[in-house]
CSV table of C-alpha atoms and ligand atoms in Angstrom, one decimal:
chain,number,residue,atom,x,y,z
A,217,MET,CA,17.6,0.5,-2.0
A,218,SER,CA,21.5,-0.2,-2.0
A,219,SER,CA,22.8,-2.5,0.2
A,220,HIS,CA,24.8,-1.6,3.1
A,221,PRO,CA,28.1,-2.7,4.5
A,222,LEU,CA,28.7,-4.1,7.7
A,223,LEU,CA,32.1,-4.8,9.1
A,224,TYR,CA,32.6,-7.9,11.2
A,225,LEU,CA,35.6,-8.1,13.5
A,226,SER,CA,36.7,-11.0,15.2
A,227,ARG,CA,38.5,-10.8,18.2
A,228,ALA,CA,42.1,-11.2,16.3
A,229,ASP,CA,40.9,-8.5,14.2
A,230,VAL,CA,40.1,-6.3,17.4
A,231,GLU,CA,43.3,-7.5,19.1
A,232,SER,CA,45.5,-6.3,16.1
A,233,VAL,CA,43.7,-2.5,15.8
A,234,ALA,CA,43.8,-2.0,19.8
A,235,PRO,CA,44.4,1.2,21.0
A,236,ASP,CA,47.1,1.3,23.5
A,237,MET,CA,46.3,1.9,27.3
A,238,PRO,CA,46.8,5.6,27.9
A,239,THR,CA,44.4,5.9,24.7
A,240,ILE,CA,41.9,4.1,26.7
A,241,ILE,CA,42.3,5.5,29.8
A,242,ALA,CA,41.6,9.1,28.0
A,243,SER,CA,38.4,7.8,26.0
A,244,LEU,CA,36.9,6.8,29.3
A,245,GLU,CA,37.6,10.0,31.1
A,246,ALA,CA,36.1,12.1,28.1
A,247,ALA,CA,32.8,9.7,28.2
A,248,PHE,CA,32.7,10.2,32.0
A,249,ARG,CA,32.9,13.9,31.5
A,250,GLU,CA,30.0,13.8,29.2
A,251,LYS,CA,28.0,11.7,32.0
A,252,GLY,CA,29.1,14.0,34.7
A,253,ALA,CA,27.5,17.0,32.6
A,254,GLY,CA,24.4,14.9,32.1
A,255,ARG,CA,24.9,14.5,28.2
A,256,VAL,CA,24.9,10.6,28.1
A,257,GLU,CA,22.1,8.2,27.6
A,258,MET,CA,22.7,5.0,29.3
A,259,PRO,CA,19.4,2.8,30.7
A,260,PRO,CA,20.6,0.4,33.8
A,261,LYS,CA,21.3,-3.2,31.7
A,262,PRO,CA,18.4,-5.8,31.4
A,263,GLY,CA,19.7,-9.4,31.6
A,264,ILE,CA,18.9,-12.8,31.6
A,265,HIS,CA,20.5,-15.4,34.0
A,266,PRO,CA,20.4,-19.0,32.4
A,267,GLY,CA,22.8,-20.6,35.2
A,268,PRO,CA,23.6,-19.9,39.0
A,269,ASP,CA,25.7,-16.7,39.2
A,270,ALA,CA,25.5,-16.8,35.1
A,271,PHE,CA,24.6,-13.9,33.3
A,272,ILE,CA,23.8,-12.6,29.6
A,273,HIS,CA,23.6,-8.7,29.8
A,274,ALA,CA,22.3,-6.2,27.3
A,275,MET,CA,24.5,-2.8,27.6
A,276,PRO,CA,22.9,-0.3,25.2
A,277,ALA,CA,24.5,3.6,25.5
A,278,TYR,CA,24.3,6.7,23.7
A,279,ILE,CA,27.4,9.5,23.6
A,280,PRO,CA,26.4,12.3,21.2
A,281,ALA,CA,29.8,14.1,21.6
A,282,LEU,CA,31.6,10.8,20.6
A,283,HIS,CA,29.1,9.8,18.0
A,284,ALA,CA,29.3,6.8,19.7
A,285,ALA,CA,25.7,4.8,20.0
A,286,GLY,CA,25.2,1.1,20.3
A,287,MET,CA,24.8,-2.3,22.3
A,288,LYS,CA,27.3,-4.7,24.0
A,289,TRP,CA,25.7,-8.0,24.5
A,290,VAL,CA,27.6,-9.8,27.2
A,291,SER,CA,27.7,-13.3,29.2
A,292,GLY,CA,29.3,-14.4,31.9
A,293,PHE,CA,29.6,-18.2,32.7
A,294,PRO,CA,31.4,-19.1,35.9
A,295,ALA,CA,31.4,-22.8,34.8
A,296,ASN,CA,33.2,-22.0,31.8
A,297,PRO,CA,36.6,-22.0,32.8
A,298,ALA,CA,36.3,-25.7,34.0
A,299,ARG,CA,35.1,-26.5,30.3
A,300,GLY,CA,37.9,-25.2,28.7
A,301,LEU,CA,35.5,-21.9,27.6
A,302,PRO,CA,36.1,-18.1,28.6
A,303,TYR,CA,34.3,-17.0,31.5
A,304,ILE,CA,33.5,-13.6,29.3
A,305,SER,CA,32.1,-13.8,26.1
A,306,GLY,CA,29.9,-11.5,23.8
A,307,LEU,CA,29.5,-9.4,20.7
A,308,LEU,CA,29.0,-5.6,20.6
A,309,ILE,CA,27.0,-3.5,18.0
A,310,LEU,CA,27.8,-0.1,17.0
A,311,ASN,CA,25.1,1.8,15.0
A,312,ASP,CA,25.6,5.3,13.0
A,313,ASP,CA,24.0,7.7,15.3
A,314,GLU,CA,22.3,9.8,12.6
A,315,THR,CA,20.7,6.8,10.5
A,316,GLY,CA,20.6,4.3,13.1
A,317,LEU,CA,22.0,1.8,10.6
A,318,PRO,CA,24.5,-0.9,12.2
A,319,LEU,CA,28.1,-0.5,11.0
A,320,CYS,CA,30.3,-2.8,12.8
A,321,VAL,CA,29.8,-6.1,14.8
A,322,MET,CA,32.5,-7.0,17.0
A,323,ASP,CA,33.9,-9.4,19.8
A,324,CYS,CA,33.6,-7.7,23.0
A,325,THR,CA,36.1,-9.8,24.9
A,326,TRP,CA,38.8,-7.4,24.3
A,327,ILE,CA,37.2,-4.1,25.0
A,328,THR,CA,35.4,-5.8,28.1
A,329,ALA,CA,39.0,-6.6,29.5
A,330,TYR,CA,40.6,-3.4,28.9
A,331,ARG,CA,37.9,-0.8,29.4
A,332,THR,CA,37.4,-2.6,32.9
A,333,GLY,CA,41.0,-1.9,33.5
A,334,ALA,CA,41.2,1.5,32.4
A,335,ALA,CA,37.9,2.3,34.8
A,336,THR,CA,39.9,1.6,37.9
A,337,ALA,CA,42.7,3.5,36.9
A,338,LEU,CA,40.6,6.4,36.1
A,339,SER,CA,38.9,6.1,39.6
A,340,ALA,CA,42.1,5.8,40.7
A,341,LYS,CA,43.5,8.9,39.4
A,342,TYR,CA,40.9,10.6,41.6
A,343,LEU,CA,40.9,8.4,44.5
A,344,ALA,CA,44.5,7.2,44.9
A,345,ARG,CA,47.5,9.0,46.0
A,346,PRO,CA,49.4,10.1,43.3
A,347,GLU,CA,52.6,8.6,44.8
A,348,SER,CA,51.0,5.0,45.1
A,349,GLU,CA,53.3,2.4,44.0
A,350,SER,CA,52.7,-0.8,45.4
A,351,VAL,CA,49.8,-2.9,44.2
A,352,GLY,CA,47.8,-6.0,45.8
A,353,ILE,CA,45.8,-8.1,43.1
A,354,LEU,CA,43.3,-10.6,44.4
A,355,ALA,CA,42.5,-12.9,41.6
A,356,CYS,CA,44.8,-13.4,38.9
A,357,GLY,CA,42.5,-13.7,35.8
A,358,VAL,CA,41.9,-11.4,32.8
A,359,GLN,CA,40.8,-9.0,35.0
A,360,GLY,CA,43.9,-8.9,37.3
A,361,ARG,CA,46.1,-8.5,34.2
A,362,THR,CA,44.4,-5.5,32.8
A,363,ASN,CA,43.8,-3.8,35.9
A,364,LEU,CA,47.5,-3.7,36.8
A,365,GLU,CA,48.2,-2.7,33.2
A,366,ALA,CA,46.2,0.2,33.5
A,367,LEU,CA,47.5,1.4,37.0
A,368,ALA,CA,50.8,1.1,35.5
A,369,ALA,CA,50.3,3.6,32.8
A,370,LEU,CA,49.4,6.1,35.5
A,371,PHE,CA,51.1,5.5,38.6
A,372,PRO,CA,55.0,4.8,39.5
A,373,ILE,CA,54.2,1.3,40.2
A,374,ARG,CA,57.4,-0.5,41.5
A,375,ARG,CA,56.0,-3.8,43.7
A,376,VAL,CA,53.1,-6.1,43.2
A,377,ARG,CA,51.5,-8.8,45.4
A,378,ALA,CA,49.6,-11.3,43.8
A,379,TYR,CA,47.1,-13.6,45.5
A,380,ASP,CA,44.9,-16.3,43.2
A,381,ILE,CA,42.9,-19.3,45.0
A,382,VAL,CA,44.8,-21.6,42.6
A,383,PRO,CA,48.6,-21.2,43.6
A,384,ALA,CA,49.2,-22.1,39.7
A,385,ALA,CA,47.5,-19.4,38.6
A,386,ARG,CA,49.3,-16.7,41.0
A,387,GLU,CA,52.8,-18.0,39.8
A,388,ARG,CA,51.8,-17.7,36.1
A,389,TYR,CA,50.6,-14.1,36.8
A,390,ALA,CA,53.9,-13.2,38.5
A,391,ALA,CA,56.2,-14.2,35.8
A,392,GLU,CA,54.1,-13.1,33.2
A,393,MET,CA,53.5,-9.5,34.5
A,394,SER,CA,56.8,-8.5,35.9
A,395,ALA,CA,58.1,-9.6,32.4
A,396,LYS,CA,55.8,-7.3,30.8
A,397,LEU,CA,55.9,-4.2,32.9
A,398,GLY,CA,59.2,-4.4,34.4
A,399,VAL,CA,58.0,-4.5,38.2
A,400,GLU,CA,58.5,-6.9,41.0
A,401,VAL,CA,55.3,-9.1,41.3
A,402,VAL,CA,55.4,-11.4,44.0
A,403,PRO,CA,52.9,-14.2,44.5
A,404,VAL,CA,51.4,-14.5,48.1
A,405,ASP,CA,50.2,-17.3,49.8
A,406,ALA,CA,47.3,-15.5,51.8
A,407,PRO,CA,44.9,-12.6,50.7
A,408,ARG,CA,45.8,-10.5,53.7
A,409,ASP,CA,49.2,-10.2,52.4
A,410,ALA,CA,48.2,-8.9,49.4
A,411,VAL,CA,46.3,-6.1,51.2
A,412,VAL,CA,48.1,-4.6,54.2
A,413,GLU,CA,51.1,-3.4,53.0
A,414,SER,CA,49.7,-2.1,49.2
A,415,ASP,CA,48.9,1.6,48.4
A,416,ILE,CA,46.4,0.2,46.1
A,417,VAL,CA,44.1,-3.4,46.0
A,418,VAL,CA,42.2,-4.7,43.3
A,419,THR,CA,39.8,-7.5,43.9
A,420,SER,CA,38.8,-9.3,40.6
A,421,GLY,CA,37.5,-12.7,41.9
A,422,PRO,CA,33.9,-14.2,41.0
A,423,ILE,CA,30.7,-11.9,41.4
A,424,LEU,CA,28.7,-13.5,44.2
A,425,LYS,CA,25.2,-12.3,45.1
A,426,GLN,CA,25.6,-14.1,48.7
A,427,PRO,CA,29.3,-13.6,49.3
A,428,THR,CA,31.2,-15.1,52.2
A,429,PRO,CA,33.8,-11.9,51.9
A,430,THR,CA,37.8,-11.9,52.9
A,431,ILE,CA,38.7,-8.7,53.6
A,432,GLU,CA,38.7,-7.7,57.1
A,433,PRO,CA,38.5,-3.9,58.6
A,434,GLY,CA,42.2,-2.7,59.4
A,435,TRP,CA,43.2,-4.7,56.2
A,436,LEU,CA,43.2,-1.6,54.0
A,437,GLN,CA,45.7,0.8,55.4
A,438,PRO,CA,45.2,4.5,55.6
A,439,GLY,CA,45.8,6.4,52.3
A,440,ALA,CA,45.3,3.3,50.3
A,441,PHE,CA,42.6,2.6,47.4
A,442,GLY,CA,40.9,-0.3,46.7
A,443,SER,CA,38.9,-1.0,43.4
A,444,ALA,CA,36.2,-3.9,43.9
A,445,VAL,CA,36.2,-4.9,40.1
A,446,ASP,CA,33.8,-8.1,41.6
A,447,PHE,CA,31.3,-5.9,43.3
A,448,ASP,CA,31.4,-6.2,47.2
A,449,SER,CA,32.4,-10.1,47.1
A,450,TYR,CA,35.9,-9.5,48.7
A,451,TRP,CA,35.1,-7.1,51.0
A,452,GLN,CA,33.4,-7.3,54.3
A,453,PRO,CA,30.5,-4.8,55.5
A,454,ALA,CA,32.9,-3.7,58.6
A,455,ALA,CA,35.4,-3.2,55.8
A,456,LEU,CA,33.6,-0.9,53.6
A,457,ALA,CA,32.1,0.8,56.8
A,458,GLU,CA,35.6,2.1,57.5
A,459,LEU,CA,36.2,3.9,54.2
A,460,ASP,CA,36.1,7.6,54.0
A,461,HIS,CA,34.9,7.4,50.1
A,462,ILE,CA,33.1,4.9,48.0
A,463,SER,CA,32.5,5.6,44.5
A,464,THR,CA,30.7,3.9,42.1
A,465,ASP,CA,30.4,4.5,38.2
A,466,ASP,CA,26.9,4.9,38.0
A,467,LEU,CA,24.6,5.4,41.1
A,468,ALA,CA,21.5,4.5,39.0
A,469,GLN,CA,22.7,1.3,38.2
A,470,PHE,CA,24.1,0.6,41.8
A,471,HIS,CA,20.7,0.8,42.9
A,472,TYR,CA,19.3,-1.2,40.4
A,473,TYR,CA,21.7,-4.2,41.5
A,474,ARG,CA,20.9,-3.6,44.7
A,475,ALA,CA,17.0,-3.9,44.4
A,476,VAL,CA,17.7,-7.4,42.5
A,477,GLY,CA,19.9,-8.7,45.4
A,478,TYR,CA,23.3,-7.4,45.4
A,479,PHE,CA,25.2,-5.1,47.5
A,480,GLN,CA,22.8,-5.9,50.7
A,481,ALA,CA,25.5,-4.9,53.1
A,482,THR,CA,27.3,-2.5,51.5
A,483,PRO,CA,27.0,1.8,52.2
A,484,ASP,CA,25.8,3.9,49.4
A,485,PRO,CA,28.2,5.5,47.4
A,486,HIS,CA,29.4,9.0,48.2
A,487,SER,CA,30.1,9.7,44.3
A,488,ASP,CA,30.0,8.2,40.8
A,489,LEU,CA,32.6,8.7,38.4
A,490,GLY,CA,31.2,11.2,36.5
A,491,GLU,CA,30.7,13.3,39.1
A,492,LEU,CA,34.7,12.7,40.1
A,493,VAL,CA,35.5,13.5,36.6
A,494,SER,CA,33.7,16.8,35.9
A,495,GLY,CA,34.5,18.1,39.6
A,496,ALA,CA,31.0,18.0,40.8
A,497,LYS,CA,32.0,16.1,43.7
A,498,ALA,CA,35.3,16.1,45.5
A,499,ALA,CA,37.6,13.0,45.3
A,500,ARG,CA,40.4,12.3,47.7
A,501,THR,CA,40.3,14.9,50.4
A,502,GLY,CA,43.2,14.1,52.5
A,503,ALA,CA,46.4,11.6,52.4
A,504,SER,CA,45.3,9.5,54.8
A,505,ASP,CA,41.6,8.6,53.6
A,506,ARG,CA,40.8,5.1,52.7
A,507,THR,CA,38.5,5.0,49.4
A,508,LEU,CA,37.6,2.5,47.4
A,509,ALA,CA,36.1,2.2,43.6
A,510,MET,CA,33.0,-0.1,43.0
A,511,ASN,CA,32.5,0.2,39.4
A,512,LEU,CA,29.7,-2.1,37.6
A,513,GLY,CA,31.0,-1.9,34.5
A,514,LEU,CA,29.2,0.5,31.9
A,515,ALA,CA,27.8,0.5,28.8
A,516,LEU,CA,29.5,3.5,28.4
A,517,ASP,CA,32.8,1.9,29.0
A,518,ASP,CA,32.3,0.3,25.9
A,519,MET,CA,30.7,3.1,23.7
A,520,ALA,CA,33.7,5.6,24.8
A,521,VAL,CA,36.3,2.9,22.8
A,522,ALA,CA,34.3,0.8,20.2
A,523,PRO,CA,34.2,3.9,17.7
A,524,GLU,CA,38.0,4.0,17.7
A,525,ILE,CA,38.1,0.6,17.2
A,526,TYR,CA,36.1,0.4,14.3
A,527,ARG,CA,38.0,3.6,12.8
A,528,ARG,CA,41.2,1.6,13.4
A,529,ALA,CA,39.8,-1.2,11.7
A,530,LEU,CA,38.5,0.6,8.6
A,531,ASP,CA,41.9,2.4,8.3
A,532,ALA,CA,43.8,-0.7,8.7
A,533,GLY,CA,41.3,-2.9,6.0
A,534,ARG,CA,40.9,-5.4,8.8
A,535,GLY,CA,37.6,-7.4,9.5
A,536,THR,CA,35.0,-9.1,7.1
A,537,SER,CA,32.7,-6.8,5.1
A,538,LEU,CA,29.1,-8.4,5.5
A,539,ASP,CA,25.7,-7.2,3.6
A,540,LEU,CA,22.5,-6.6,5.8
B,867,LIG,N1,32.7,-4.4,37.5
B,867,LIG,C1,33.2,-4.6,35.8
B,867,LIG,O1,33.3,-3.8,35.3
B,867,LIG,C2,33.7,-6.4,35.6
B,867,LIG,C3,33.9,-6.3,33.9
B,867,LIG,C4,34.7,-7.5,33.9
B,867,LIG,C5,34.4,-8.7,34.6
B,867,LIG,N2,33.9,-8.1,35.8
B,867,LIG,C6,34.3,-9.2,37.1
B,867,LIG,O2,35.6,-9.5,37.2
B,867,LIG,C7,35.8,-11.0,37.6
B,867,LIG,C8,37.1,-11.9,36.9
B,867,LIG,O3,36.7,-11.5,35.8
B,867,LIG,P1,37.9,-12.0,34.8
B,867,LIG,O4,37.3,-11.9,33.6
B,867,LIG,O5,39.0,-11.7,35.2
B,867,LIG,O6,37.8,-14.0,35.3
B,867,LIG,P2,38.9,-14.7,34.8
B,867,LIG,O7,38.2,-16.3,35.0
B,867,LIG,O8,39.8,-14.3,34.0
B,867,LIG,O9,39.7,-14.9,36.3
B,867,LIG,C9,39.4,-15.1,37.7
B,867,LIG,C10,40.4,-15.8,38.4
B,867,LIG,O10,39.9,-15.8,39.9
B,867,LIG,C11,40.2,-17.0,40.9
B,867,LIG,N3,39.6,-16.9,42.0
B,867,LIG,C12,38.4,-17.6,41.8
B,867,LIG,N4,38.1,-17.6,43.2
B,867,LIG,C13,38.8,-16.8,43.8
B,867,LIG,C14,39.2,-16.4,45.1
B,867,LIG,N5,38.4,-16.7,46.3
B,867,LIG,N6,40.0,-15.3,45.5
B,867,LIG,C15,41.3,-15.3,44.9
B,867,LIG,N7,41.0,-15.8,43.3
B,867,LIG,C16,40.0,-16.4,43.1
B,867,LIG,C17,40.4,-17.9,39.4
B,867,LIG,O11,41.4,-18.7,39.9
B,867,LIG,C18,40.9,-17.1,38.3
B,867,LIG,O12,42.3,-16.9,38.3
B,867,LIG,C19,34.3,-11.2,37.6
B,867,LIG,O13,33.7,-11.9,38.5
B,867,LIG,C20,34.1,-10.5,36.6
B,867,LIG,O14,32.6,-10.5,36.7
B,867,LIG,C21,33.7,-7.2,36.4
């Protein structure tokens, strides 16, 4: 039997061939169209939980139309930043969908950061007003950055209000993101100030099983869209109850999370993103609707993007070839 080459891509390798945000959003849209048509395989993510609010999840998915098959093994450890380590880390394995052989193992930090931002923008394409120009960001970490970058790829963003519980983090964010995107980014001292005047609001703080949420009813304005990247940790149940449309990325996974203790006070979503992209469910119906995406983060998102990274790395001669 001949040996089979496996390509290993470090984080730097992945970043050196990374596609731009519009390409990532388009890849996700193609994948969610397949999902809406019932043509993907994606079991709910099993996980292990080695510490309080810490997880390591297995995330397999197969998208036949994209020949994308594989699995991400990703951890989130809330105590890591205090240790000087990243909160999110992990690996992604891409398999050949004809032979099952592993083709590539890659660091999954970049893909997790960018596909999550792209999922917010894709939800916003269907649920936000197209002329949305102001954004509130609550929690100025990795997701606060990639979510804003993705929204700026689809919407005419002019003003951003950024809140973080750590004042230095929101100051850093404002300086960095205004320089990167060429928009006004203002750090604000109170969460409310990032919500009440924004067309689009992204919350990206810690995910907590038993949250003490901050955003009150009446803060999200009529016509605005929210993206809760941190599940329901930031949104009071009464604030969720006044929304006209709540969407998630996968209803089965939403109910799975609820069964293990999350989303105890969150209403059932009206739609999933596959249904919005495929047109099976109507998206925003009026200019004054309040809408929200509560995307959980799917293996589908990762598999939508990973084959493109692999192809680009092969073309560019990046990575380390290993024998199986
Ligand atoms: N839904 C998804 O698909 C998905 C995917 C990836 C990450 N996440 C979640 O997104 C969240 C952010 O991840 P990240 O990689 O950006 O983390 P990060 O560590 O880079 O950033 C977190 C930021 O939140 C700030 N923060 C903490 N508590 C806060 C509060 N109460 N209010 C405002 N700011 C607060 C911190 O100071 C930090 O700046 C995590 O909860 C993670 O699990 C969700």
